[in-house]
Amino acid sequence: MDILSGIKTRRSIREFAKHDIDDKILFKILDAANYAPAAGSLYNWRFIIVKNPEDKILLSEASYDQEFVSQAPVIIVVCSDSIALKREFGKNGEIYAIQNATAAIQNMMLAAHEFNIASCLCGIDKEKAIRISLKIPEHIDICGLVLLGYSKRPAKMPSKANLSAITFFDTWDNKIKKSSPLFPLMSAFESAVEKIKRKTLSKRRTRAKIKS
Ligand SMILES: Cc1cc2nc3c(=O)[nH]c(=O)nc-3n(C[C@H](O)[C@H](O)[C@H](O)COP(=O)(O)O)c2cc1C
């Protein structure tokens, strides 16, 4: 799968088939996560692989009681050890820690997609319960849960932001023109419409000539 189609066809999946993920594939997915960009090359992400049914139930309760969480064959608890980042970058290190972990999560989900494995990133609202059960030290942040498994059925594409409404040119709120070369698809669509218009017009003219 090429990168762009991988990015566009990945969906958050919340219904998983029962079968497990082969450990070799799982480690390839985590290895891809480990190749994410990291501020100062300081690799703060940490992964806990959870397969135990009891722990999965605890994680689902700690994730806004979302029942489907416990149904995922594998849950990766993504954590962050931001000590080195804070030492190097001070307060900014806290933001970089989140950004690094998020980049790793995205790599993880895209790599999973390459292996036809579905994923869903889930937030947590009861951090303490996870910390105690999974023996996560106090100085480690818990970033989120990545559910991994084989999808039961294809997911629908949720609505996406309108790129031309969220992209500005040079300065904030200077909206980009729809026909800008930055929107190749839009340009292709517009030129196709123009082509159809021209064809219709020329057909009308020919018909008018024949009539007269
Ligand atoms: C930070 C973050 C937290 C999320 N938490 C949840 C969650 O707790 N439960 C859930 O079902 N989906 C969660 N999602 C997934 C989003 O709902 C999903 O990405 C969004 O609907 C867009 O769908 P897509 O991923 O299929 O493009 C989360 C996504 C992000 C980025």
mmCIF file of N, CA and C and ligand atoms in Angstrom, residues 7-14 63-64 66 68-69 102 105-106 109 119-124 143-145 147 155-160, ligand 1:
data_model
loop_
_atom_site.group_PDB
_atom_site.id
_atom_site.type_symbol
_atom_site.label_atom_id
_atom_site.label_comp_id
_atom_site.label_asym_id
_atom_site.label_seq_id
_atom_site.Cartn_x
_atom_site.Cartn_y
_atom_site.Cartn_z
ATOM 1 N N ILE A 7 -2.810 6.373 4.426
ATOM 2 C CA ILE A 7 -3.279 7.466 5.291
ATOM 3 C C ILE A 7 -4.782 7.679 5.102
ATOM 4 N N LYS A 8 -5.208 7.615 3.836
ATOM 5 C CA LYS A 8 -6.616 7.935 3.562
ATOM 6 C C LYS A 8 -7.582 6.798 3.860
ATOM 7 N N THR A 9 -7.097 5.554 3.806
ATOM 8 C CA THR A 9 -8.042 4.436 4.011
ATOM 9 C C THR A 9 -8.016 3.913 5.453
ATOM 10 N N ARG A 10 -7.078 4.361 6.280
ATOM 11 C CA ARG A 10 -7.096 3.951 7.691
ATOM 12 C C ARG A 10 -8.355 4.501 8.354
ATOM 13 N N ARG A 11 -9.044 3.662 9.110
ATOM 14 C CA ARG A 11 -10.227 4.123 9.844
ATOM 15 C C ARG A 11 -10.142 3.650 11.288
ATOM 16 N N SER A 12 -10.770 4.388 12.178
ATOM 17 C CA SER A 12 -10.870 3.927 13.562
ATOM 18 C C SER A 12 -11.922 2.832 13.604
ATOM 19 N N ILE A 13 -11.522 1.677 14.140
ATOM 20 C CA ILE A 13 -12.418 0.507 14.146
ATOM 21 C C ILE A 13 -12.776 0.167 15.590
ATOM 22 N N ARG A 14 -14.059 -0.128 15.787
ATOM 23 C CA ARG A 14 -14.537 -0.393 17.150
ATOM 24 C C ARG A 14 -15.211 -1.754 17.289
ATOM 25 N N SER A 63 -11.296 3.822 30.243
ATOM 26 C CA SER A 63 -11.402 4.574 28.995
ATOM 27 C C SER A 63 -12.891 4.915 28.793
ATOM 28 N N TYR A 64 -13.385 5.731 29.682
ATOM 29 C CA TYR A 64 -14.781 6.218 29.604
ATOM 30 C C TYR A 64 -15.799 5.075 29.545
ATOM 31 N N GLN A 66 -15.848 2.501 27.783
ATOM 32 C CA GLN A 66 -16.177 2.084 26.417
ATOM 33 C C GLN A 66 -15.982 0.574 26.320
ATOM 34 N N PHE A 68 -16.281 -1.623 23.971
ATOM 35 C CA PHE A 68 -15.556 -2.234 22.835
ATOM 36 C C PHE A 68 -14.044 -2.324 23.083
ATOM 37 N N VAL A 69 -13.552 -1.490 24.004
ATOM 38 C CA VAL A 69 -12.099 -1.489 24.284
ATOM 39 C C VAL A 69 -11.661 -2.882 24.735
ATOM 40 N N THR A 102 2.500 11.068 20.030
ATOM 41 C CA THR A 102 1.422 11.080 19.037
ATOM 42 C C THR A 102 1.939 10.647 17.666
ATOM 43 N N ILE A 105 2.229 6.989 17.747
ATOM 44 C CA ILE A 105 0.897 6.369 17.671
ATOM 45 C C ILE A 105 0.418 6.334 16.216
ATOM 46 N N GLN A 106 0.600 7.444 15.516
ATOM 47 C CA GLN A 106 0.157 7.496 14.114
ATOM 48 C C GLN A 106 0.922 6.470 13.265
ATOM 49 N N MET A 109 -0.502 3.060 13.954
ATOM 50 C CA MET A 109 -1.795 2.765 13.340
ATOM 51 C C MET A 109 -1.659 2.570 11.825
ATOM 52 N N SER A 119 -7.297 -0.442 13.901
ATOM 53 C CA SER A 119 -6.875 0.190 15.160
ATOM 54 C C SER A 119 -7.868 1.259 15.580
ATOM 55 N N CYS A 120 -7.765 1.630 16.846
ATOM 56 C CA CYS A 120 -8.504 2.799 17.334
ATOM 57 C C CYS A 120 -7.719 3.374 18.508
ATOM 58 N N LEU A 121 -7.451 4.658 18.436
ATOM 59 C CA LEU A 121 -6.812 5.329 19.573
ATOM 60 C C LEU A 121 -7.905 5.733 20.542
ATOM 61 N N CYS A 122 -7.758 5.373 21.796
ATOM 62 C CA CYS A 122 -8.779 5.735 22.790
ATOM 63 C C CYS A 122 -8.162 6.513 23.938
ATOM 64 N N GLY A 123 -8.913 7.508 24.388
ATOM 65 C CA GLY A 123 -8.473 8.321 25.523
ATOM 66 C C GLY A 123 -8.782 7.626 26.836
ATOM 67 N N ILE A 124 -8.207 8.140 27.908
ATOM 68 C CA ILE A 124 -8.468 7.552 29.233
ATOM 69 C C ILE A 124 -8.965 8.638 30.185
ATOM 70 N N CYS A 143 -0.357 8.114 27.831
ATOM 71 C CA CYS A 143 -0.839 8.960 26.718
ATOM 72 C C CYS A 143 -2.161 8.479 26.143
ATOM 73 N N GLY A 144 -2.361 7.196 26.075
ATOM 74 C CA GLY A 144 -3.599 6.683 25.479
ATOM 75 C C GLY A 144 -3.495 5.207 25.189
ATOM 76 N N LEU A 145 -4.595 4.668 24.675
ATOM 77 C CA LEU A 145 -4.647 3.245 24.360
ATOM 78 C C LEU A 145 -4.789 3.083 22.852
ATOM 79 N N LEU A 147 -5.960 0.360 20.332
ATOM 80 C CA LEU A 147 -6.570 -0.959 20.175
ATOM 81 C C LEU A 147 -6.135 -1.521 18.826
ATOM 82 N N ALA A 155 -15.389 0.076 8.033
ATOM 83 C CA ALA A 155 -15.989 1.249 8.701
ATOM 84 C C ALA A 155 -16.300 2.317 7.675
ATOM 85 N N LYS A 156 -17.317 3.121 8.004
ATOM 86 C CA LYS A 156 -17.651 4.245 7.134
ATOM 87 C C LYS A 156 -16.670 5.372 7.388
ATOM 88 N N MET A 157 -16.433 6.140 6.354
ATOM 89 C CA MET A 157 -15.547 7.310 6.487
ATOM 90 C C MET A 157 -16.311 8.423 7.212
ATOM 91 N N PRO A 158 -15.808 8.882 8.367
ATOM 92 C CA PRO A 158 -16.493 10.007 9.012
ATOM 93 C C PRO A 158 -16.225 11.291 8.226
ATOM 94 N N SER A 159 -17.030 12.309 8.483
ATOM 95 C CA SER A 159 -16.809 13.555 7.729
ATOM 96 C C SER A 159 -15.437 14.113 8.103
ATOM 97 N N LYS A 160 -14.773 14.686 7.154
ATOM 98 C CA LYS A 160 -13.445 15.255 7.388
ATOM 99 C C LYS A 160 -13.514 16.764 7.217
HETATM 100 C C1 LIG B 1 -6.624 11.875 20.911
HETATM 101 C C2 LIG B 1 -7.699 10.957 20.376
HETATM 102 C C3 LIG B 1 -8.526 10.304 21.266
HETATM 103 C C4 LIG B 1 -9.522 9.467 20.789
HETATM 104 N N1 LIG B 1 -10.311 8.804 21.689
HETATM 105 C C5 LIG B 1 -11.277 7.984 21.237
HETATM 106 C C6 LIG B 1 -12.055 7.270 22.172
HETATM 107 O O1 LIG B 1 -11.874 7.357 23.391
HETATM 108 N N2 LIG B 1 -13.008 6.457 21.670
HETATM 109 C C7 LIG B 1 -13.227 6.284 20.333
HETATM 110 O O2 LIG B 1 -14.103 5.518 19.966
HETATM 111 N N3 LIG B 1 -12.474 6.941 19.419
HETATM 112 C C8 LIG B 1 -11.488 7.781 19.839
HETATM 113 N N4 LIG B 1 -10.691 8.426 18.944
HETATM 114 C C9 LIG B 1 -10.847 8.159 17.501
HETATM 115 C C10 LIG B 1 -11.641 9.276 16.801
HETATM 116 O O3 LIG B 1 -12.986 9.201 17.180
HETATM 117 C C11 LIG B 1 -11.476 9.097 15.276
HETATM 118 O O4 LIG B 1 -10.107 9.252 14.943
HETATM 119 C C12 LIG B 1 -12.303 10.112 14.501
HETATM 120 O O5 LIG B 1 -13.683 9.822 14.626
HETATM 121 C C13 LIG B 1 -11.959 10.117 13.006
HETATM 122 O O6 LIG B 1 -12.190 8.838 12.452
HETATM 123 P P1 LIG B 1 -11.055 8.034 11.670
HETATM 124 O O7 LIG B 1 -9.948 7.760 12.652
HETATM 125 O O8 LIG B 1 -11.735 6.776 11.184
HETATM 126 O O9 LIG B 1 -10.587 8.887 10.530
HETATM 127 C C14 LIG B 1 -9.702 9.275 19.386
HETATM 128 C C15 LIG B 1 -8.845 9.925 18.508
HETATM 129 C C16 LIG B 1 -7.849 10.750 18.988
HETATM 130 C C17 LIG B 1 -6.923 11.416 17.997
#
